[in-house]
XYZ file of C-alpha atoms in Angstrom:
653
model
C 37.227 234.934 40.405
C 33.767 233.936 39.276
C 33.113 229.822 39.126
C 32.218 228.596 36.514
C 30.732 225.461 34.845
C 31.442 224.174 31.111
C 27.869 223.216 29.625
C 27.782 222.268 25.740
C 31.295 223.443 25.218
C 30.839 227.179 26.751
C 31.992 228.547 30.045
C 29.302 230.075 32.134
C 28.977 231.448 35.370
C 27.499 229.572 37.718
C 24.448 231.307 38.870
C 23.526 230.977 35.435
C 24.743 227.807 34.959
C 22.218 226.639 37.413
C 19.092 227.870 35.574
C 20.345 226.365 32.453
C 20.568 222.383 33.943
C 17.235 223.396 35.577
C 15.851 223.699 32.237
C 17.679 221.250 30.164
C 15.822 218.184 29.364
C 16.497 214.853 31.452
C 16.237 212.271 29.093
C 15.328 208.807 31.332
C 17.067 206.894 28.168
C 19.894 208.526 28.606
C 20.360 209.161 32.971
C 18.572 206.398 34.105
C 17.713 207.168 38.130
C 20.730 207.065 40.353
C 18.940 205.665 43.223
C 15.592 204.699 44.468
C 13.524 205.489 47.339
C 10.284 203.499 48.662
C 8.205 204.796 51.118
C 5.538 202.674 52.289
C 2.790 204.155 54.692
C 0.806 201.790 56.467
C -3.301 202.095 56.726
C -3.402 205.002 54.199
C -7.029 205.645 52.721
C -6.184 207.388 49.234
C -9.297 209.659 49.990
C -7.561 210.842 53.198
C -4.783 212.576 51.127
C -4.927 216.170 50.152
C -3.735 215.160 46.385
C -6.660 212.673 46.295
C -9.308 214.738 47.462
C -9.350 215.579 51.456
C -9.720 218.519 52.538
C -9.755 218.240 55.969
C -6.349 217.331 56.539
C -2.803 218.570 55.280
C -0.510 216.322 53.811
C 1.726 218.894 52.066
C 4.996 216.496 51.392
C 3.157 213.644 50.166
C 1.105 216.457 47.501
C 4.051 218.544 47.017
C 5.513 215.097 45.722
C 2.687 214.048 43.798
C 3.050 217.558 41.929
C 6.322 216.496 40.312
C 5.452 213.135 39.964
C 2.914 210.357 38.303
C -0.043 210.442 40.736
C -2.381 206.979 40.026
C -5.347 207.929 40.729
C -6.825 203.730 40.264
C -4.217 201.781 41.983
C -5.069 198.909 44.586
C -3.221 196.425 47.018
C -3.676 192.392 46.693
C -4.115 191.705 49.880
C -5.678 194.362 52.558
C -3.032 193.048 55.362
C 0.837 194.566 55.885
C 2.962 191.663 55.883
C 1.078 190.264 52.597
C 0.511 193.267 50.777
C 4.446 194.507 51.091
C 5.106 191.063 50.077
C 3.031 191.496 46.482
C 5.035 195.443 46.466
C 8.065 194.061 46.456
C 8.208 190.689 44.528
C 5.802 191.912 42.106
C 3.933 188.194 42.393
C 0.401 187.401 43.902
C -0.484 185.844 47.118
C -1.653 183.159 44.948
C 2.107 182.486 44.203
C 3.756 183.131 47.044
C 1.806 182.117 49.504
C 1.942 184.950 51.586
C -2.024 185.460 52.483
C -1.906 186.292 56.484
C -0.113 188.364 58.862
C 1.417 185.081 60.878
C 3.235 181.395 60.103
C 4.272 183.001 56.807
C 7.836 183.152 55.217
C 8.499 184.246 52.112
C 9.536 181.580 49.876
C 13.351 181.553 48.674
C 12.777 181.243 45.273
C 10.359 184.368 44.920
C 13.094 187.352 43.573
C 12.616 190.336 45.734
C 13.279 194.255 44.505
C 15.861 194.353 47.070
C 17.991 191.113 45.503
C 17.377 192.557 41.645
C 19.193 195.750 42.902
C 21.742 194.397 45.457
C 22.988 192.287 42.460
C 23.826 195.466 40.282
C 25.671 196.939 43.136
C 23.174 198.959 44.799
C 23.281 199.531 48.468
C 20.100 198.555 50.172
C 18.662 199.422 53.291
C 14.987 198.686 54.664
C 14.330 200.612 58.012
C 11.155 199.474 59.347
C 7.950 200.554 61.387
C 6.523 197.399 62.703
C 7.182 194.074 63.604
C 4.927 192.494 61.264
C 7.813 193.041 58.946
C 10.239 191.356 60.718
C 12.927 189.827 59.054
C 12.170 186.221 60.013
C 9.323 186.653 57.431
C 11.436 186.611 54.556
C 11.433 189.852 53.593
C 14.530 191.318 54.495
C 16.616 189.185 51.039
C 18.638 191.627 49.339
C 18.791 194.063 52.052
C 22.227 194.913 53.435
C 20.718 196.743 56.366
C 17.413 195.719 57.626
C 16.108 197.896 60.698
C 13.404 195.953 62.379
C 15.301 195.360 65.791
C 11.759 194.605 67.641
C 11.930 192.468 70.976
C 9.206 189.448 71.055
C 8.311 189.897 75.057
C 8.125 186.308 76.397
C 6.439 187.362 79.565
C 3.935 189.843 78.811
C 1.596 189.277 75.564
C 1.025 191.659 73.321
C -0.399 191.670 69.722
C 2.245 191.425 66.934
C 1.180 194.569 65.231
C 1.385 196.340 68.183
C 4.971 196.490 68.232
C 5.700 199.541 66.400
C 8.191 202.503 66.100
C 7.019 205.499 65.520
C 7.667 207.837 62.236
C 10.092 210.134 63.627
C 12.252 207.025 65.088
C 12.175 204.999 61.904
C 12.979 208.384 59.834
C 15.502 209.088 62.488
C 17.040 205.457 61.511
C 16.881 206.178 57.694
C 18.709 209.494 58.248
C 21.829 208.043 60.303
C 21.604 205.485 57.258
C 22.014 207.926 54.580
C 24.611 210.111 56.725
C 26.963 207.362 56.654
C 26.954 207.895 53.119
C 26.220 204.802 51.329
C 28.029 204.157 48.222
C 26.107 204.886 45.537
C 23.357 203.811 43.996
C 21.429 203.175 46.828
C 18.143 201.948 47.419
C 16.434 202.709 50.740
C 12.749 201.627 51.813
C 11.041 203.773 54.470
C 7.904 202.127 56.291
C 5.790 204.255 58.481
C 3.340 202.299 60.603
C 1.825 205.193 62.366
C -2.032 205.519 60.928
C -2.510 201.701 62.065
C -5.022 201.499 65.063
C -4.999 202.244 67.710
C -4.648 206.146 66.720
C -2.544 208.554 69.221
C -0.796 210.897 67.114
C 1.917 212.897 69.019
C 1.484 216.877 69.872
C 0.727 218.631 68.005
C -1.062 216.478 65.793
C -3.388 215.046 68.554
C -4.754 218.397 69.480
C -4.940 219.689 65.447
C -6.911 216.331 64.752
C -8.595 215.758 68.114
C -11.846 214.762 66.452
C -9.710 212.901 63.850
C -7.116 210.994 65.462
C -6.728 208.627 62.353
C -6.150 211.820 60.157
C -3.945 213.060 62.466
C -1.519 210.203 62.486
C -1.454 210.611 58.576
C -0.635 214.175 59.241
C 2.287 213.230 61.354
C 3.795 210.581 59.042
C 3.461 213.024 56.294
C 5.199 215.239 58.221
C 8.217 212.832 58.410
C 8.293 212.340 55.080
C 8.943 215.788 54.939
C 12.109 215.510 56.798
C 13.457 212.538 54.690
C 12.526 214.824 51.063
C 14.219 217.796 53.353
C 17.577 215.601 53.490
C 17.929 214.119 50.613
C 17.418 217.268 48.477
C 20.301 218.628 50.632
C 22.428 215.857 49.668
C 21.663 216.330 46.199
C 20.112 213.403 45.614
C 16.333 213.579 45.089
C 16.022 215.332 41.799
C 17.937 212.328 40.451
C 16.189 209.738 42.617
C 13.364 207.705 41.433
C 10.748 207.815 44.824
C 7.810 205.519 44.805
C 5.229 206.631 47.624
C 2.744 203.991 48.413
C 0.288 202.221 50.990
C -0.436 198.704 51.710
C -4.085 199.246 52.581
C -6.676 201.408 53.523
C -9.112 201.608 56.181
C -12.597 200.576 56.946
C -13.350 203.068 59.497
C -16.787 201.690 59.801
C -17.762 201.599 55.984
C -19.602 197.891 55.210
C -19.457 197.568 59.007
C -15.550 197.138 59.533
C -13.537 199.501 61.491
C -10.042 198.500 60.718
C -8.854 196.153 58.013
C -8.107 192.810 56.536
C -11.819 191.165 56.360
C -13.460 192.410 53.721
C -12.274 193.162 50.525
C -14.060 196.777 49.533
C -12.197 199.789 48.122
C -12.265 201.131 51.628
C -9.438 198.939 52.258
C -7.732 198.236 48.908
C -7.686 201.557 47.181
C -4.202 202.936 48.292
C -1.965 206.203 47.240
C 0.356 205.398 44.579
C 2.740 208.203 43.066
C 6.273 207.490 41.245
C 8.332 210.045 40.458
C 10.889 209.001 37.920
C 13.357 211.729 36.725
C 12.905 213.358 33.550
C 9.055 212.261 33.327
C 6.686 214.959 33.248
C 4.086 215.361 35.988
C 0.767 213.539 35.395
C -2.393 211.960 36.979
C -2.551 208.347 35.696
C -6.552 207.079 35.533
C -5.849 203.601 34.474
C -6.628 200.860 37.306
C -3.248 199.553 38.706
C -1.981 197.017 41.005
C 0.804 197.210 43.876
C 2.299 194.058 41.864
C 3.098 196.924 39.107
C 5.630 198.644 41.504
C 8.650 196.137 40.906
C 8.525 195.772 37.427
C 8.284 199.638 36.687
C 11.003 200.393 38.890
C 13.632 197.623 37.108
C 12.464 198.834 33.902
C 13.001 202.330 35.001
C 16.449 201.779 36.370
C 17.430 199.726 33.132
C 17.334 196.382 35.209
C 16.045 192.828 34.043
C 12.497 192.229 35.180
C 12.533 188.321 36.607
C 10.264 185.666 34.788
C 8.583 185.578 38.356
C 7.245 188.725 38.064
C 3.713 188.912 37.970
C 3.190 192.552 37.673
C 3.588 194.589 34.655
C 5.543 197.840 34.204
C 3.765 200.879 34.524
C 6.769 203.066 32.577
C 4.809 203.753 29.800
C 1.785 205.363 31.518
C 4.429 207.398 33.679
C 5.805 208.896 30.511
C 2.184 209.299 28.856
C 1.825 206.235 26.539
C -1.106 204.044 26.688
C -0.959 200.981 28.439
C -0.543 198.018 25.945
C -2.124 195.856 28.162
C -4.507 196.108 31.096
C -2.839 195.515 34.757
C -3.996 192.831 36.308
C -6.503 193.592 39.432
C -7.118 190.322 41.329
C -7.490 191.010 45.181
C -7.808 188.434 48.369
C -8.438 188.022 51.807
C -7.836 184.630 53.775
C -8.412 186.370 57.374
C -12.037 185.121 57.248
C -11.275 181.580 56.473
C -7.442 181.298 58.506
C -8.988 182.577 61.791
C -12.476 181.642 62.055
C -13.483 179.033 59.067
C -15.375 181.217 56.957
C -15.820 181.460 53.326
C -12.598 183.107 52.063
C -13.164 186.111 49.589
C -11.528 187.106 46.634
C -11.989 189.396 43.498
C -11.350 190.685 40.515
C -12.084 194.393 38.847
C -12.396 194.563 34.911
C -13.420 197.748 33.070
C -14.742 199.725 36.215
C -16.405 196.552 37.436
C -15.654 194.134 40.379
C -16.557 190.968 41.403
C -16.528 189.684 44.750
C -16.316 185.905 44.692
C -18.042 184.340 47.833
C -20.466 182.323 49.094
C -22.939 185.004 47.838
C -21.092 187.062 45.601
C -21.102 190.492 44.633
C -21.410 192.798 41.512
C -20.573 196.649 41.854
C -19.994 199.169 39.113
C -17.477 200.690 40.803
C -17.639 203.810 38.159
C -21.181 204.509 39.269
C -21.238 203.315 43.028
C -17.609 204.146 44.370
C -18.389 203.169 47.474
C -19.793 199.648 46.378
C -23.411 199.947 48.166
C -25.446 198.342 45.249
C -24.849 194.834 44.655
C -25.698 194.165 40.799
C -25.266 190.439 40.770
C -28.915 189.180 40.801
C -29.321 191.749 37.437
C -26.052 191.439 35.752
C -25.200 187.632 35.585
C -23.861 187.766 32.301
C -21.362 189.947 33.205
C -20.368 188.891 36.554
C -20.014 185.439 34.845
C -17.808 186.965 33.023
C -15.342 188.583 35.709
C -15.828 185.291 37.027
C -14.258 183.686 34.495
C -11.562 185.802 34.368
C -11.484 185.163 38.345
C -10.584 181.604 37.428
C -8.647 181.775 34.395
C -6.096 183.995 37.014
C -6.130 181.727 39.887
C -5.412 178.914 37.168
C -2.467 181.091 35.968
C -0.829 182.230 39.408
C -1.946 179.804 41.713
C 0.421 176.497 42.351
C -2.495 173.794 41.983
C -5.947 175.154 40.387
C -6.163 177.968 42.780
C -6.340 176.325 45.874
C -5.133 178.161 49.274
C -1.225 177.685 48.780
C 0.331 177.790 52.159
C 4.085 179.418 52.363
C 6.374 175.919 52.563
C 9.164 177.762 54.136
C 9.243 177.242 57.622
C 9.491 180.203 60.511
C 12.851 180.221 62.444
C 11.725 178.859 66.065
C 12.407 181.592 67.646
C 9.714 183.996 65.949
C 7.351 180.826 65.812
C 7.216 180.547 69.619
C 6.562 184.394 69.718
C 3.617 184.247 67.362
C 2.365 181.125 69.717
C 3.154 183.020 72.696
C 1.277 186.108 70.698
C -1.801 184.246 70.259
C -1.271 184.289 66.761
C -1.301 180.354 65.727
C -3.892 179.331 68.581
C -5.805 182.259 66.463
C -6.388 180.141 63.135
C -9.011 177.893 61.894
C -7.748 177.455 58.296
C -9.699 174.332 56.656
C -11.946 175.109 53.316
C -14.921 173.081 54.159
C -16.166 172.622 57.853
C -16.324 169.389 59.391
C -19.550 168.089 58.297
C -17.793 168.692 54.848
C -20.363 171.574 53.750
C -19.583 174.793 52.478
C -18.131 177.457 54.780
C -20.788 180.449 55.182
C -20.583 183.995 53.917
C -18.210 186.236 55.729
C -20.615 188.895 55.546
C -22.770 187.582 57.536
C -20.320 187.080 60.668
C -18.870 191.130 60.702
C -20.544 191.497 63.286
C -18.775 188.590 65.239
C -15.609 189.569 63.904
C -15.896 193.050 65.179
C -16.540 191.799 68.662
C -13.520 189.838 68.294
C -11.528 192.570 67.322
C -12.975 194.754 69.831
C -11.893 191.854 72.899
C -8.358 191.854 71.286
C -7.630 195.214 71.927
C -9.224 195.331 75.329
C -6.744 192.136 76.082
C -3.902 194.124 74.758
C -4.904 196.830 76.898
C -5.088 194.759 79.928
C -9.119 195.076 79.973
C -9.349 191.257 80.331
C -13.126 191.576 81.491
C -14.303 193.639 78.876
C -12.250 191.561 76.780
C -14.676 188.573 78.151
C -17.802 190.967 77.893
C -17.165 190.987 74.405
C -16.704 187.455 73.771
C -19.275 186.020 75.927
C -21.281 188.632 73.172
C -19.366 186.777 70.216
C -20.152 183.253 71.836
C -23.440 183.374 71.830
C -23.848 184.578 68.444
C -20.978 181.968 66.798
C -21.857 178.571 68.688
C -18.692 176.131 68.851
C -16.120 178.669 67.012
C -12.727 177.832 67.793
C -11.640 181.116 67.918
C -13.611 182.903 70.272
C -13.284 179.601 72.653
C -9.476 179.737 71.936
C -9.724 183.325 73.430
C -11.955 183.426 76.150
C -9.621 180.588 77.376
C -6.625 182.704 77.356
C -8.560 185.681 78.732
C -9.514 183.734 81.715
C -5.924 182.206 81.785
C -4.543 185.822 81.590
C -7.334 187.152 84.536
C -5.614 184.356 86.745
C -8.682 182.648 86.552
C -7.355 179.073 85.768
C -9.980 176.675 86.786
C -12.413 178.552 84.035
C -9.037 178.993 81.563
C -8.720 174.932 81.887
C -12.242 174.495 81.139
C -12.366 177.099 78.233
C -8.971 175.069 76.716
C -10.667 171.592 77.488
C -14.049 173.018 75.281
C -10.725 174.270 72.434
C -9.645 170.984 71.868
C -12.783 169.266 71.657
C -13.363 171.423 68.825
C -10.155 171.050 67.219
C -8.195 168.039 68.790
C -4.906 168.951 66.888
C -4.624 172.501 68.295
C -1.133 172.498 70.199
C -1.042 175.915 71.720
C -4.725 174.979 73.742
C -2.940 171.797 74.807
C 0.066 173.685 75.850
C -1.956 176.802 77.435
C -4.156 173.786 79.236
C -1.060 172.966 80.568
C -0.189 175.676 81.799
C -3.292 176.424 83.806
C -3.303 172.961 85.066
C 0.021 173.936 86.586
C -1.112 177.046 88.407
C -3.854 174.779 89.601
C -1.483 172.028 90.897
C -2.489 169.596 88.857
C 1.121 168.202 88.211
C 0.172 164.904 86.401
C -2.600 166.446 83.942
C -0.388 169.639 83.143
C 2.382 166.475 82.208
C -0.057 165.218 80.013
C -1.073 168.381 78.192
C 2.355 168.910 77.660
C 3.271 165.711 76.218
C 0.581 166.252 73.888
C 1.137 169.553 73.000
C 4.775 168.332 71.618
C 3.119 165.316 69.725
C 1.160 167.790 67.755
C 3.962 170.684 67.334
C 7.156 169.078 68.010
C 8.507 172.605 67.754
C 6.691 174.173 70.494
C 9.487 175.108 72.629
C 7.419 176.206 76.020
C 5.517 173.305 75.747
C 9.263 171.493 76.453
C 10.248 173.869 78.915
C 7.159 173.924 81.106
C 7.167 169.664 80.787
C 10.529 170.098 82.682
C 9.204 172.148 85.177
C 5.980 169.915 85.541
C 8.764 166.779 85.811
C 10.682 168.925 88.365
C 7.921 169.744 90.473
C 7.122 165.851 90.883
C 10.881 165.079 91.500
C 11.871 163.536 88.611
C 15.048 165.006 87.598
C 16.009 162.710 84.903
C 12.973 163.185 82.751
C 12.983 167.338 83.556
C 16.823 167.013 82.359
C 15.679 165.389 79.168
C 12.852 168.006 78.469
C 14.857 170.776 79.142
C 17.495 169.519 76.706
C 14.258 168.976 74.325
C 13.973 172.806 74.840
C 17.749 173.982 73.847
C 17.961 170.976 70.885
C 15.295 173.424 69.347
C 16.250 176.401 70.406
C 20.233 176.936 71.318
C 19.678 180.052 72.884
C 16.615 179.635 75.377
C 18.563 180.909 78.274
C 15.998 179.972 81.034
C 16.332 176.132 79.728
C 20.222 176.159 80.281
C 19.807 177.553 83.881
C 16.775 175.198 84.336
C 19.659 172.312 83.596
C 22.311 173.775 85.780
C 20.054 174.010 88.813
C 19.220 170.066 88.223
C 22.655 168.933 87.435
C 23.289 170.929 91.206
C 20.618 168.992 92.644
C 22.329 165.758 91.255
C 25.700 167.059 92.425
C 26.969 167.461 89.080
C 28.654 170.795 89.269
C 31.184 170.315 85.674
C 27.619 169.488 83.922
C 25.805 172.505 85.757
C 28.736 175.249 85.308
C 28.462 174.385 81.719
C 25.141 175.298 81.533
C 25.029 178.285 83.625
C 27.880 179.685 81.320
C 25.941 179.557 78.728
C 22.896 180.693 80.172
C 24.893 183.661 81.482
C 26.353 184.334 78.023
C 22.647 184.835 76.135
C 21.351 186.445 79.213
C 23.818 188.548 81.340
C 21.398 190.435 83.328
C 19.702 186.918 84.708
C 20.603 186.889 88.103
C 19.452 183.727 88.928
C 21.640 182.164 86.671
C 24.754 184.274 88.155
C 23.774 182.793 91.749
C 23.714 179.085 90.428
C 26.897 179.638 88.697
C 28.565 180.616 91.655
C 27.088 177.583 93.211
C 28.359 175.430 90.915
C 32.091 176.929 90.972
C 31.740 176.746 94.661
C 31.244 173.232 94.080
C 34.234 172.802 92.228
C 36.095 174.658 94.410
C 36.579 178.035 92.418
C 35.818 179.957 95.265
C 37.181 183.546 93.828
C 35.123 182.744 90.478
C 32.336 181.580 92.921
C 32.291 185.378 94.464
C 32.400 187.394 90.949
C 28.929 185.254 90.418
C 27.499 186.187 93.630
C 28.656 189.697 93.134
C 27.142 190.172 90.173
C 23.768 188.166 91.033
C 23.408 190.885 93.738
C 24.257 194.186 90.808
C 21.319 196.014 90.737
């Protein structure tokens, strides 16, 4: 018996039917895509992808997608930093509107619509599988996702950089395939984030050997292979052809151009130009030459899926371009970098491009003809003042239109939860921050271009620090200190390097210098207290922790260590109040519950001690010290059998 299928009223053998269906026209109007697959490859320069002209790297899977999709030759990010760039992509809104300018201390405002929320409302199953902690759910991008697989641990005891807490691409795709294998209800939206091309570049084999002298390209090739695994599975499941597929990067990589090795500082096209490939079922493949922005992705996807675009969206749909039509209006091409301002107190950078011209607004403005000068090497500002003013006027209109208050820096008003805030502080992110729009004398801020060498020295020091090379980090910071006098960021980082080198005398000295430069630096006051605690200066340490809490009442670790300082001075009741303050800020702070239990035992209050210690072991079952102290509390209550169980747990490996 032959298997047949009815096509247009006729019974046709299945083998022939497949050919007929393959050649049948697919109408987007009649058959909108059934699913959405979004792939973002972090830190991927467009010119390091085969379909964008790279010849020394193999990216067959991305290239294959481009051959059956719309490939945008000139797509640009809004900000060359992972978190705010993804926020722009997933909300269709510029950082000016959302306040998402940076990689820390930001949370997406709850009144900003996200792509996942809009799809979830329409019954989509939604999942995100993330490769880096910089996209942790507590920054707010998880809204609208049924599954948000971040699951990153923020260590308390050791200091690492947030952007180093990552999951390799093969593990990301493994989790994505697990989710797909569970047969989510259709339609679905799957976002897969691959972080591998981000520095440091350490591709696995065989890519490490193939790209021995090009480790960045090796990471890209590895990421491409993971894209291939995902596409293969989708094809095997029979959903690839009818799915809307978007592949993009959040930003590029400097690779030494303009003196910038990585990204985030400058807004030249080495870090703004990104690959953007969109496969809409039924649309013929083509290369789109129009300049577009990542904020255009959300409205494009929603229009293709026949879902209304929220009024808050500032990008515009590219569906007409994908279908071969001319754009009714050009995309808005705004970009920014507030990293120089927020972390060093230098001038921020903002740019706008229009018809092949690009203005970078800073203390010494820059104007480039990007058509003739794609590397942006010839600043034409002096000779093209009229054109520069035209673009400046356009930039001013955009900032007035999209920013809440005349284009001023708009911080996110959504508070991060205490646990993440504490993690960011412990990792150095809020300490490494200046955040003023003018210096103390009210003078205009200096141009970021004048400080790129200092920034690169600081970046190298941060890398050294993460690898445990604190003396090397200090050497770089000392060189930077000679070039940049009285820098809060450099002084603070030097203090932390001395602290991690166990040189508490110099650490205390540099934290005190930090506070002279910025008396409102709560984290510097906290670390000064830690340094003084290590030196045995208990009363000054107590004062430092109290000052830190005055500056930042949510600084959990300051409250905890205030309790330690009071305990060592044999002031149990003051210590109890400090530890209680810590658990009031973060109820699941196991160490503080354990410390309270010990103090209650010391004060012969076993009932209160048992209550706190039970809480501690419930939060952290492997905390052996808490089990031992709980055993003591039970014994004091006459509960010998329970006490013995806790003593046994304390001995367990």
